[in-house]
Short mmCIF file of N, CA and C in Angstrom, two decimals:
data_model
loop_
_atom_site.label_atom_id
_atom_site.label_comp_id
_atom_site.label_asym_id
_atom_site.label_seq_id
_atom_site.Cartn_x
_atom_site.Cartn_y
_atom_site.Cartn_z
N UNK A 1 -20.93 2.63 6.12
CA UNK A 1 -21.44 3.23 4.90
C UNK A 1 -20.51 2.82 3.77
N UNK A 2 -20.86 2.17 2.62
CA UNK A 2 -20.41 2.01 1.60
C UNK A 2 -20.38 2.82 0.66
N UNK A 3 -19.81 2.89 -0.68
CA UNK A 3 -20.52 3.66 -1.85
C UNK A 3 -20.86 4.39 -1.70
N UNK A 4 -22.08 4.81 -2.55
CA UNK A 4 -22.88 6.18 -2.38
C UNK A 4 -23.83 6.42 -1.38
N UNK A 5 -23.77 5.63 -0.05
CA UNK A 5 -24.05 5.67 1.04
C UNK A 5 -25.08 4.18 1.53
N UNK A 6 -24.81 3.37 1.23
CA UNK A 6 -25.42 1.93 0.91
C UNK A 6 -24.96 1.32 2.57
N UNK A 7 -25.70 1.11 3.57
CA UNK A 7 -25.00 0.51 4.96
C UNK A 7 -25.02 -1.05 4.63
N UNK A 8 -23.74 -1.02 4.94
CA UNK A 8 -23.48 -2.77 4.97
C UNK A 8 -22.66 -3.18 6.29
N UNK A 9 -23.05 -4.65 6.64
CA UNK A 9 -22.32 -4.81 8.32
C UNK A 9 -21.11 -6.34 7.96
N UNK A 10 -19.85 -5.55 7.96
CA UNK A 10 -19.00 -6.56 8.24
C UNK A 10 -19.02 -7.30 9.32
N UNK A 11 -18.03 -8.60 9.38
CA UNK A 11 -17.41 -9.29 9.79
C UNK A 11 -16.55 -8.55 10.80
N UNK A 12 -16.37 -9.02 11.69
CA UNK A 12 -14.46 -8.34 12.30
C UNK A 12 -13.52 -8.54 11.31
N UNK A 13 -12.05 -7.94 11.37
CA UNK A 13 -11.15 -8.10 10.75
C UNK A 13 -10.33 -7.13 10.79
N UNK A 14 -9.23 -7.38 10.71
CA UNK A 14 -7.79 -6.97 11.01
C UNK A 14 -7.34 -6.24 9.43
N UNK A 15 -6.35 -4.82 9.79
CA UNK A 15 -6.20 -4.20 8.64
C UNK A 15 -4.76 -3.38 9.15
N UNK A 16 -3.48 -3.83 8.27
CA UNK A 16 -2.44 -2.95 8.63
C UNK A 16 -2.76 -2.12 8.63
N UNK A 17 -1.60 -1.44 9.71
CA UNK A 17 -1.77 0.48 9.97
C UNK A 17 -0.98 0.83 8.60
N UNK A 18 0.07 0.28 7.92
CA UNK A 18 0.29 1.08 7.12
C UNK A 18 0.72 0.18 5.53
N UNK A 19 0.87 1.02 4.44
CA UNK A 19 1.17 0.38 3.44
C UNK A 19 2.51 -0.34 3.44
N UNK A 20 2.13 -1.80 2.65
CA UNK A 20 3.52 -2.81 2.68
C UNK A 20 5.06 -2.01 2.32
N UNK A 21 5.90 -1.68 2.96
CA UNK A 21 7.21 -0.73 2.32
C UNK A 21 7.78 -2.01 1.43
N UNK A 22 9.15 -1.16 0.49
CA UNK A 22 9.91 -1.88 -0.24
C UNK A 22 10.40 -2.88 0.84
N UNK A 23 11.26 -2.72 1.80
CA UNK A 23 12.04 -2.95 3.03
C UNK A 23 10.79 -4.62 3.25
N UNK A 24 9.86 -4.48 3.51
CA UNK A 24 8.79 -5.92 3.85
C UNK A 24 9.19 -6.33 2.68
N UNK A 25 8.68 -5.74 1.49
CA UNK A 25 8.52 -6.33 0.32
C UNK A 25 10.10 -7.47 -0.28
N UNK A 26 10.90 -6.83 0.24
CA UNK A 26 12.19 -7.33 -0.31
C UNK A 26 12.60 -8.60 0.59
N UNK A 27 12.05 -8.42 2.19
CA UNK A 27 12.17 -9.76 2.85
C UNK A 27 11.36 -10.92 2.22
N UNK A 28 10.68 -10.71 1.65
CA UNK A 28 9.46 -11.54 1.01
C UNK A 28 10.14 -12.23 -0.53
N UNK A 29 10.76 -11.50 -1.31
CA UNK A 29 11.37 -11.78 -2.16
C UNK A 29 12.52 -12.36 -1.57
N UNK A 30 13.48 -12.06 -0.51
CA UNK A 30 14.43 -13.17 0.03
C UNK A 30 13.87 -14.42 0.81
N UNK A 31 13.09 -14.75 1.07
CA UNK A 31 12.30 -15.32 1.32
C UNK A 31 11.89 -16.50 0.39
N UNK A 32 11.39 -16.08 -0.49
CA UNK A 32 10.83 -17.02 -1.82
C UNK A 32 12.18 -17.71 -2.47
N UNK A 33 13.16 -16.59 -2.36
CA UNK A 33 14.22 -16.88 -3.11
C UNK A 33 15.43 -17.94 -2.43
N UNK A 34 15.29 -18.39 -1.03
CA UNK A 34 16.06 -19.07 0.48
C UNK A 34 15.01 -20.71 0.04
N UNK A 35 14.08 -20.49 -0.76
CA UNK A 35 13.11 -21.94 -0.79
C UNK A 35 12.13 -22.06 -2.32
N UNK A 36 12.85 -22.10 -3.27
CA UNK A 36 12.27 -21.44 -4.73
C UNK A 36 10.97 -22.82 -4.47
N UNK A 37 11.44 -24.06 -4.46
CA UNK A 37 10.52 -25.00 -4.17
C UNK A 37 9.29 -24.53 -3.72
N UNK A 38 9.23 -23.72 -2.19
CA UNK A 38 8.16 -23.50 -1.62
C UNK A 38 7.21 -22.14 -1.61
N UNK A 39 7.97 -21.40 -2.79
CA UNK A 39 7.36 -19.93 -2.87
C UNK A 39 5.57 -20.32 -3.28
N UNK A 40 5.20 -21.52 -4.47
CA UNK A 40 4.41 -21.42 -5.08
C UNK A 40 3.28 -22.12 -4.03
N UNK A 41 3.28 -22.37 -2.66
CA UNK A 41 2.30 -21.97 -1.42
C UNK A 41 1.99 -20.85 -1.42
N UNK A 42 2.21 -20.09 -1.97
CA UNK A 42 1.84 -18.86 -1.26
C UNK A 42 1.23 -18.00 -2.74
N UNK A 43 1.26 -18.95 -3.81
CA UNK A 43 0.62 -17.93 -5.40
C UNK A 43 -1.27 -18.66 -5.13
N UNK A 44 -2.22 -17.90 -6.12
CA UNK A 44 -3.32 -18.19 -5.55
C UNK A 44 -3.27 -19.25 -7.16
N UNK A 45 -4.57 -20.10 -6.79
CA UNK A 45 -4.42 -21.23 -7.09
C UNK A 45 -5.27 -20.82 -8.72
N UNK A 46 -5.63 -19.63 -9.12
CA UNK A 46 -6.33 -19.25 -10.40
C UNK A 46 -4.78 -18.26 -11.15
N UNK A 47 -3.63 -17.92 -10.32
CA UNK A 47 -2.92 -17.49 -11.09
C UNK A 47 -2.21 -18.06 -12.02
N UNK A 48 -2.14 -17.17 -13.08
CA UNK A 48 -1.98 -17.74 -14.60
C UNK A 48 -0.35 -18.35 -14.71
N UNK A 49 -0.48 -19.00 -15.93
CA UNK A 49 1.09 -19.67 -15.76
C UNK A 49 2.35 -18.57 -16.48
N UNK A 50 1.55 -17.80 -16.78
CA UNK A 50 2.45 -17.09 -17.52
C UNK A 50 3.24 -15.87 -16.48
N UNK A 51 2.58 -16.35 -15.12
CA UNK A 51 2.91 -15.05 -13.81
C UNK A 51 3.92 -16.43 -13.00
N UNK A 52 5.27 -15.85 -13.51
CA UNK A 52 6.07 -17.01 -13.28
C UNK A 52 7.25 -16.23 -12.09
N UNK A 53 6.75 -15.03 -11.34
CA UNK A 53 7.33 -14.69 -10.37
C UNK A 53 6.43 -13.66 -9.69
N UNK A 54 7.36 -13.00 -8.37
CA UNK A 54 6.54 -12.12 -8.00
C UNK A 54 7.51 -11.03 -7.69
N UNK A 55 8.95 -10.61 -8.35
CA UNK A 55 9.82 -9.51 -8.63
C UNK A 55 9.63 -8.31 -9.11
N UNK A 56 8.97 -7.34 -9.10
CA UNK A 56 8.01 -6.18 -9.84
C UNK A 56 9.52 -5.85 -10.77
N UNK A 57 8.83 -5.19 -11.96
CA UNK A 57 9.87 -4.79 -13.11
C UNK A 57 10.69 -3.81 -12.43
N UNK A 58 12.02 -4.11 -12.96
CA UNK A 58 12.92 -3.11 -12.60
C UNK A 58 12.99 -3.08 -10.76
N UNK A 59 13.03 -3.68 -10.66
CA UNK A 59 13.05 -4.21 -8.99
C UNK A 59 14.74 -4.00 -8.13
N UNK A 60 15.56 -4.80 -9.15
CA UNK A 60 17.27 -4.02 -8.76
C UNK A 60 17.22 -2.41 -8.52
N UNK A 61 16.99 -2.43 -9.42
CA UNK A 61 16.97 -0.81 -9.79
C UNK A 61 16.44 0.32 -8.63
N UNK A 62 14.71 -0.23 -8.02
CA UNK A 62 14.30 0.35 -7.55
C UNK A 62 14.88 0.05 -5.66
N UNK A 63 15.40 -1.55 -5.89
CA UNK A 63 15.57 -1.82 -4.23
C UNK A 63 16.77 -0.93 -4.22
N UNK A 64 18.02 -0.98 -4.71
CA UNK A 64 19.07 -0.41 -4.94
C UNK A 64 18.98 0.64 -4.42
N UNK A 65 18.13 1.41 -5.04
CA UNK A 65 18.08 3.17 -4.53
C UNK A 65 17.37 3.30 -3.21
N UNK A 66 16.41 2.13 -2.65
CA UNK A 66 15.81 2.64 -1.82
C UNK A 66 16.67 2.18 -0.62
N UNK A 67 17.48 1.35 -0.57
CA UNK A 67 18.43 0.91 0.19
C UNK A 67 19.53 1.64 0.73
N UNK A 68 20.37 2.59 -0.71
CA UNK A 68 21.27 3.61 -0.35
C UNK A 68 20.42 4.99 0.01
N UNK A 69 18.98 4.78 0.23
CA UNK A 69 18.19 5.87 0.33
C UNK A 69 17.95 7.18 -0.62
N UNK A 70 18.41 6.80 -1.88
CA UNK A 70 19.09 7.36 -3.13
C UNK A 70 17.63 7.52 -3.96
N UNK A 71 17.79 7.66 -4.62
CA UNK A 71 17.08 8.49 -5.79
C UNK A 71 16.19 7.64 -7.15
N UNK A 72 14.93 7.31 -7.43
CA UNK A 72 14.58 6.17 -8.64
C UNK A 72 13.61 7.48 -9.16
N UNK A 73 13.86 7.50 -10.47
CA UNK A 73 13.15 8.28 -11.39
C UNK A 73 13.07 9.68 -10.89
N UNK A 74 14.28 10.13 -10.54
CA UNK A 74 14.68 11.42 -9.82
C UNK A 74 13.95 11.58 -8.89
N UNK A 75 13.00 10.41 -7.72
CA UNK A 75 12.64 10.97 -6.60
C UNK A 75 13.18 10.37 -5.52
N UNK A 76 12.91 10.70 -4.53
CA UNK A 76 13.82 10.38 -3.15
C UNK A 76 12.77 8.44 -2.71
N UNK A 77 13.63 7.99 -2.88
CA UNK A 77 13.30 6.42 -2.27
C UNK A 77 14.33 5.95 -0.85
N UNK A 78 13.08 5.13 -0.44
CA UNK A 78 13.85 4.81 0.83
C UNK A 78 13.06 3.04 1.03
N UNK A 79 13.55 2.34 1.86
CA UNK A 79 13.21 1.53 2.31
C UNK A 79 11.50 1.65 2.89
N UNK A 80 11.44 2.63 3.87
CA UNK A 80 10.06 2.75 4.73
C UNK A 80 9.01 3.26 3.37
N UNK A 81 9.56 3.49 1.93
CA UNK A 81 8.38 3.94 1.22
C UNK A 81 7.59 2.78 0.80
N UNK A 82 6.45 3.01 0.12
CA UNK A 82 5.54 1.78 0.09
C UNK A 82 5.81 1.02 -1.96
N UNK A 83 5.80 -0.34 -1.52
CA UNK A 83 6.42 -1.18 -2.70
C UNK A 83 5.41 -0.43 -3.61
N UNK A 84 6.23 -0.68 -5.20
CA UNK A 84 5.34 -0.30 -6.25
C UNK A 84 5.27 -1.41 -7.47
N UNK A 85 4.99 -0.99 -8.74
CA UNK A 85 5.00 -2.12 -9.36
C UNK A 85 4.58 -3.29 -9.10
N UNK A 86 4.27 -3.76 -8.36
CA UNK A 86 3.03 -5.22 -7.94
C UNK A 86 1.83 -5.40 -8.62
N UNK A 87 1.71 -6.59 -8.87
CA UNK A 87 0.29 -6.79 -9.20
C UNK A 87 -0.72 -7.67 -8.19
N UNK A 88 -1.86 -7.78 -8.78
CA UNK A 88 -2.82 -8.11 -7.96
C UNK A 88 -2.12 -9.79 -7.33
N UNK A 89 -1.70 -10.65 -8.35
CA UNK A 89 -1.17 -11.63 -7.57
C UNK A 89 0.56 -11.51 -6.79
N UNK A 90 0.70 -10.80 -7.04
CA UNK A 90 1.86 -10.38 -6.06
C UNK A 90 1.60 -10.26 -4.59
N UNK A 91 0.51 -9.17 -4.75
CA UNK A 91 0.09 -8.82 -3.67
C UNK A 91 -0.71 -9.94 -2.75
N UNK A 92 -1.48 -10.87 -3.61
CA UNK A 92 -1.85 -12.04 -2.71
C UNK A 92 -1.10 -13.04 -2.20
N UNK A 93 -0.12 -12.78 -3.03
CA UNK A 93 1.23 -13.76 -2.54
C UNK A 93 1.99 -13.55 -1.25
N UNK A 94 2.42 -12.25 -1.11
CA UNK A 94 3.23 -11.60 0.13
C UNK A 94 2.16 -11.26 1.35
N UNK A 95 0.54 -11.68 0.88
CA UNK A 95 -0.48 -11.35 2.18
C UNK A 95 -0.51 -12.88 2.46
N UNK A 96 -0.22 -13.90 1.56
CA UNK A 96 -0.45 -15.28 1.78
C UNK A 96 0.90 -15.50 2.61
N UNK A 97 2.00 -14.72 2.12
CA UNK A 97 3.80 -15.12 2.72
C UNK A 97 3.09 -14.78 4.82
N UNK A 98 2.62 -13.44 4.67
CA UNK A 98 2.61 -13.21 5.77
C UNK A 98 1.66 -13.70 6.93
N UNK A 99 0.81 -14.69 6.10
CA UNK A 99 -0.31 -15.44 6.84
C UNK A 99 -1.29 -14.84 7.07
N UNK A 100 -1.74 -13.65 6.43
CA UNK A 100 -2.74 -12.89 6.11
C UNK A 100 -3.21 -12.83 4.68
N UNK A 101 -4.47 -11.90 4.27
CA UNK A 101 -4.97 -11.93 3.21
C UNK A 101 -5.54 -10.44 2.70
N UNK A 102 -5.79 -10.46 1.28
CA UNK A 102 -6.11 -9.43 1.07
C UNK A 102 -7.28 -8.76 1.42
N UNK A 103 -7.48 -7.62 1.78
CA UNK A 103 -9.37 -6.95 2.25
C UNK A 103 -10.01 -6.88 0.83
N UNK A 104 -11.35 -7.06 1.27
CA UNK A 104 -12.25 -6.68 0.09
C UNK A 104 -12.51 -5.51 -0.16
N UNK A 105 -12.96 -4.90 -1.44
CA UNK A 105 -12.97 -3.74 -1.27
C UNK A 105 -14.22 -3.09 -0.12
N UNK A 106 -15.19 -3.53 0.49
CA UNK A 106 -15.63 -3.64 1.21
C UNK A 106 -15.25 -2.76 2.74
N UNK A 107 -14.29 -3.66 3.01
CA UNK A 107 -13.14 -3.94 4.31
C UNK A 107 -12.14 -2.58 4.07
N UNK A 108 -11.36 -2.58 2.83
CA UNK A 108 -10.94 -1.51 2.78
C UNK A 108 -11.44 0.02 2.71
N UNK A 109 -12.41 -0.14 2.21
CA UNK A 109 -13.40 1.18 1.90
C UNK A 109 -13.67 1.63 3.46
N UNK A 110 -14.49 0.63 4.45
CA UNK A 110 -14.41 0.71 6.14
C UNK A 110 -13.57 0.93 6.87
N UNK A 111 -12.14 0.68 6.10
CA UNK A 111 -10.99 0.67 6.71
C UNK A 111 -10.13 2.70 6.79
N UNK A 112 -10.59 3.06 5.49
CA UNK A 112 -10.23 4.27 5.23
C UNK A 112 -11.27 5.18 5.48
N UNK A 113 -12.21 5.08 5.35
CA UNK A 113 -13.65 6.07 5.34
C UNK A 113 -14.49 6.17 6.67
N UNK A 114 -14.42 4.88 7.67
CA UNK A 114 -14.45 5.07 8.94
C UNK A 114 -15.94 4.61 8.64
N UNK A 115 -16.57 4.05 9.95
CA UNK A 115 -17.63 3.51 9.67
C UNK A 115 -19.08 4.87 9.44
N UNK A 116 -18.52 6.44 9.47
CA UNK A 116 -20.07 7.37 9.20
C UNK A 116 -19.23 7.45 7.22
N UNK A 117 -18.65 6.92 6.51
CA UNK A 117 -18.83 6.72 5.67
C UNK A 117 -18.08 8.54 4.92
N UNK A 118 -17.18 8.87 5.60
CA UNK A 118 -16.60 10.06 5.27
C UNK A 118 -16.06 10.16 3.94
N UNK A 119 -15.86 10.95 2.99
CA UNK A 119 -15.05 11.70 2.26
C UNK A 119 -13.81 10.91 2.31
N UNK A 120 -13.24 11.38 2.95
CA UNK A 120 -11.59 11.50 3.09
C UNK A 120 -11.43 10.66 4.80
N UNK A 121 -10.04 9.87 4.32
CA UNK A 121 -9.97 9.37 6.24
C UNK A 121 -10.20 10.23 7.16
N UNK A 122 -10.02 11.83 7.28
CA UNK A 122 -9.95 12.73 8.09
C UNK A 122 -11.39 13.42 7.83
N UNK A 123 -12.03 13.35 7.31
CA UNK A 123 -13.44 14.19 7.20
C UNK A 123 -13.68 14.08 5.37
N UNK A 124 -14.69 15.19 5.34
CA UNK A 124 -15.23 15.24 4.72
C UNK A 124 -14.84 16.63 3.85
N UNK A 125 -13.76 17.22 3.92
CA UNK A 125 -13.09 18.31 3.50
C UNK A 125 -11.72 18.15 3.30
N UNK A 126 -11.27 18.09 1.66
CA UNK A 126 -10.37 17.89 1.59
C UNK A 126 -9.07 18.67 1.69
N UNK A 127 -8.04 18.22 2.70
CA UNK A 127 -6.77 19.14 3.11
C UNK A 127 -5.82 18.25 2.33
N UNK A 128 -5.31 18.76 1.08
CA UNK A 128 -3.86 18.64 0.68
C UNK A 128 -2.55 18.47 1.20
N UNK A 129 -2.14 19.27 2.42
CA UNK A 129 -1.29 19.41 3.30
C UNK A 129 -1.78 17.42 4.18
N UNK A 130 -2.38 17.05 4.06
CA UNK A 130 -2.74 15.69 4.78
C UNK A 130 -2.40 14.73 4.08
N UNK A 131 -1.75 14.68 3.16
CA UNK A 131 -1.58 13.38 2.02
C UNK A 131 -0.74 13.84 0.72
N UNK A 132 -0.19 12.59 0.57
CA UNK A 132 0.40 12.87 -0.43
C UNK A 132 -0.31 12.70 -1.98
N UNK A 133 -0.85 13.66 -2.61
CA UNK A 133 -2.06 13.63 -3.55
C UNK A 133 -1.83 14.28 -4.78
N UNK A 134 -0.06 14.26 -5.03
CA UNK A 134 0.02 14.46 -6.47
C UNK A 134 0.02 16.02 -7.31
N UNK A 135 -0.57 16.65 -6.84
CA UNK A 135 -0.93 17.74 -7.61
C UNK A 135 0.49 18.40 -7.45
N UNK A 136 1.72 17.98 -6.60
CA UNK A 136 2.88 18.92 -6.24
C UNK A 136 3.97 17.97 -7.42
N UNK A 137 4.00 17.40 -8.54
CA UNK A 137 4.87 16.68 -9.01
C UNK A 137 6.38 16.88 -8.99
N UNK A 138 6.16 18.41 -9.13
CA UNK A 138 8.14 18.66 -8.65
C UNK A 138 8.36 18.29 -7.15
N UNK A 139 7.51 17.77 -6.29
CA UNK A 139 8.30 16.83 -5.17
C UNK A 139 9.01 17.71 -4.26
N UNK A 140 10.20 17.11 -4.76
CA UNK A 140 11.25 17.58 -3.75
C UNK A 140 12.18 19.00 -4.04
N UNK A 141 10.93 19.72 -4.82
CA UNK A 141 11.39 21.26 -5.09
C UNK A 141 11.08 21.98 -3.72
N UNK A 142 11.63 22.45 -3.77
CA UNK A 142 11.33 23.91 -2.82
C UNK A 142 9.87 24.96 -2.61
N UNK A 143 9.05 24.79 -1.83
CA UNK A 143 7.45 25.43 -2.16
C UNK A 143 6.71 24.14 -2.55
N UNK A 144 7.58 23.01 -2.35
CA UNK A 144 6.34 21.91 -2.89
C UNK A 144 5.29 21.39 -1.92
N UNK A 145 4.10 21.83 -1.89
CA UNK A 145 3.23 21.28 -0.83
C UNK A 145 3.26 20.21 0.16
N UNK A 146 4.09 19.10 -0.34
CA UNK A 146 3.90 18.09 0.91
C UNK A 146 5.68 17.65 0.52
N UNK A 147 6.54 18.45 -0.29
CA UNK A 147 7.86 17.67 -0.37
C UNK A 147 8.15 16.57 -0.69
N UNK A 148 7.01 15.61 -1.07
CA UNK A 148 7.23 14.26 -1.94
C UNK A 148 6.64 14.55 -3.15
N UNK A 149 6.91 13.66 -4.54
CA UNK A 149 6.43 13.70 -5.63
C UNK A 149 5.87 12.37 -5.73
N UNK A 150 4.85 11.31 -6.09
CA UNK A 150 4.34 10.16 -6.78
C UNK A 150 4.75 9.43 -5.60
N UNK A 151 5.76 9.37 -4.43
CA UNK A 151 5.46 8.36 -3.56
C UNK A 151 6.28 8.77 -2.42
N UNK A 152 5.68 8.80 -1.13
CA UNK A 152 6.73 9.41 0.13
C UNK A 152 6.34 8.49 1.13
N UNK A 153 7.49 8.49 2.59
CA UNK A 153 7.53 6.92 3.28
C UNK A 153 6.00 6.92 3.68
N UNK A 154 5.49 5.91 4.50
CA UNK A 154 4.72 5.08 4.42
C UNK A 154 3.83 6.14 5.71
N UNK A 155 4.93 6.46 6.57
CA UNK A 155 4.43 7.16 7.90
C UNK A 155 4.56 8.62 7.47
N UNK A 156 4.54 9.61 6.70
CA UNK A 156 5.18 10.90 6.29
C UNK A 156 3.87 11.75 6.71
N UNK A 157 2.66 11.21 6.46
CA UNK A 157 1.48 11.71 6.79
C UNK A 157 0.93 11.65 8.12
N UNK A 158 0.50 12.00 8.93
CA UNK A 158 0.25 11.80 10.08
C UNK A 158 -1.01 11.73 10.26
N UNK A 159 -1.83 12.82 9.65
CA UNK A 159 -3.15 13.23 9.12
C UNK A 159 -3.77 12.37 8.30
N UNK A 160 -2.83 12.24 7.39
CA UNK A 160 -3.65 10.75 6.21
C UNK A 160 -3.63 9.59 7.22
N UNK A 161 -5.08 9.50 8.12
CA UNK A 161 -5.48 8.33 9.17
C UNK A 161 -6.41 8.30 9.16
N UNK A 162 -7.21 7.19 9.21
CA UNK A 162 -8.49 6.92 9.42
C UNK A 162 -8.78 6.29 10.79
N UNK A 163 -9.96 6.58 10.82
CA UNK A 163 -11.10 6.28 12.39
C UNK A 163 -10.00 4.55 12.94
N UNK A 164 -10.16 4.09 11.72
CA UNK A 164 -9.48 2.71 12.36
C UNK A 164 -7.77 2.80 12.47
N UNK A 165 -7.18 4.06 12.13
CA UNK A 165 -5.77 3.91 12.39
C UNK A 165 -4.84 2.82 11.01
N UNK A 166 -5.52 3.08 10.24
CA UNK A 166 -4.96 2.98 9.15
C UNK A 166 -4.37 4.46 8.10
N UNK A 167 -3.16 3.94 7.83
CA UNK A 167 -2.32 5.30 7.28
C UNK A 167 -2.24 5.71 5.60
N UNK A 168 -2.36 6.44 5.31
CA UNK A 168 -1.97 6.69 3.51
C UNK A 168 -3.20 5.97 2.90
N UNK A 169 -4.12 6.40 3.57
CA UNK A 169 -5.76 6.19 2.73
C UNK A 169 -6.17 6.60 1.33
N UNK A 170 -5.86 7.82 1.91
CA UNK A 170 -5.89 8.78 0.91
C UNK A 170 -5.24 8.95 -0.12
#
């Protein structure tokens, strides 16, 4: 089930269990950076010239903290949390580094919603306590619904899963 309930029949295809962490993301940038020559295999062949890397802004800053497991924009970062700041060719770049590719929205929509076309990866009733969904912004206050604020590790949810075993759908 697609959309507003539209059945469409994929292809097979393969879909990480979980979102890319900083920790992948930063091998990928050492990586590019061990062969500057050979990074631009892996940019797509319509990206613009003016996308002259694939380092997300403020990237020291953010690997830094997630490394000493320390703190970026007063919230708790770690390695296992999922990269931010990327853009769309970033992201095709480090699915091209890894010899994979990006899902369509298609693929992803199947991937999180399960093939009866649910609500939410877990049903059709939404539980807060299952995801990290924002409404708690003080985070890592005390009484905060899920104890993360704007981004928590990659596995923190157990519940945020879908039919196919994909994590942080939601």
């Amino acid at each position: 089930v697609y959309g507003a309930g539209e059945e469409r029949r994929l292809d097979t295809y393969w879909i990480d269990e979980y979102e890319v962490t900083i920790g992948q993301y930063a091998a990928f940038l050492d990586a590019l950076a061990a062969d500057p020559a050979g990074a631009s295999a892996y940019e797509h062949p319509d990206q613009p010239d003016s996308k002259t890397g694939h380092t997300p802004e403020g990237w020291d800053e953010i690997y830094g903290a997630a490394k000493r497991g320390g703190r970026f924009r007063g919230q708790r970062i770690g390695l296992n949390y999922p990269v931010f700041s990327v853009d769309w060719w970033d992201a095709y770049a480090y699915a091209t580094w890894k010899g994979r590719r990006l899902p369509t929205e298609e693929e992803w929509e199947k991937a999180s919603r399960g093939k009866n076309g649910k609500v939410f990866p877990w049903g059709n009733t939404f539980a807060p306590e299952k995801t990290n969904w924002g409404a708690d912004a003080s985070g890592d206050q005390p009484g905060a619904i899920d104890g993360h604020a704007f981004w928590a590790p990659v596995d923190a949810f157990p519940d945020d899963r879908s039919d196919f075993f994909a994590f942080g759908m939601a």
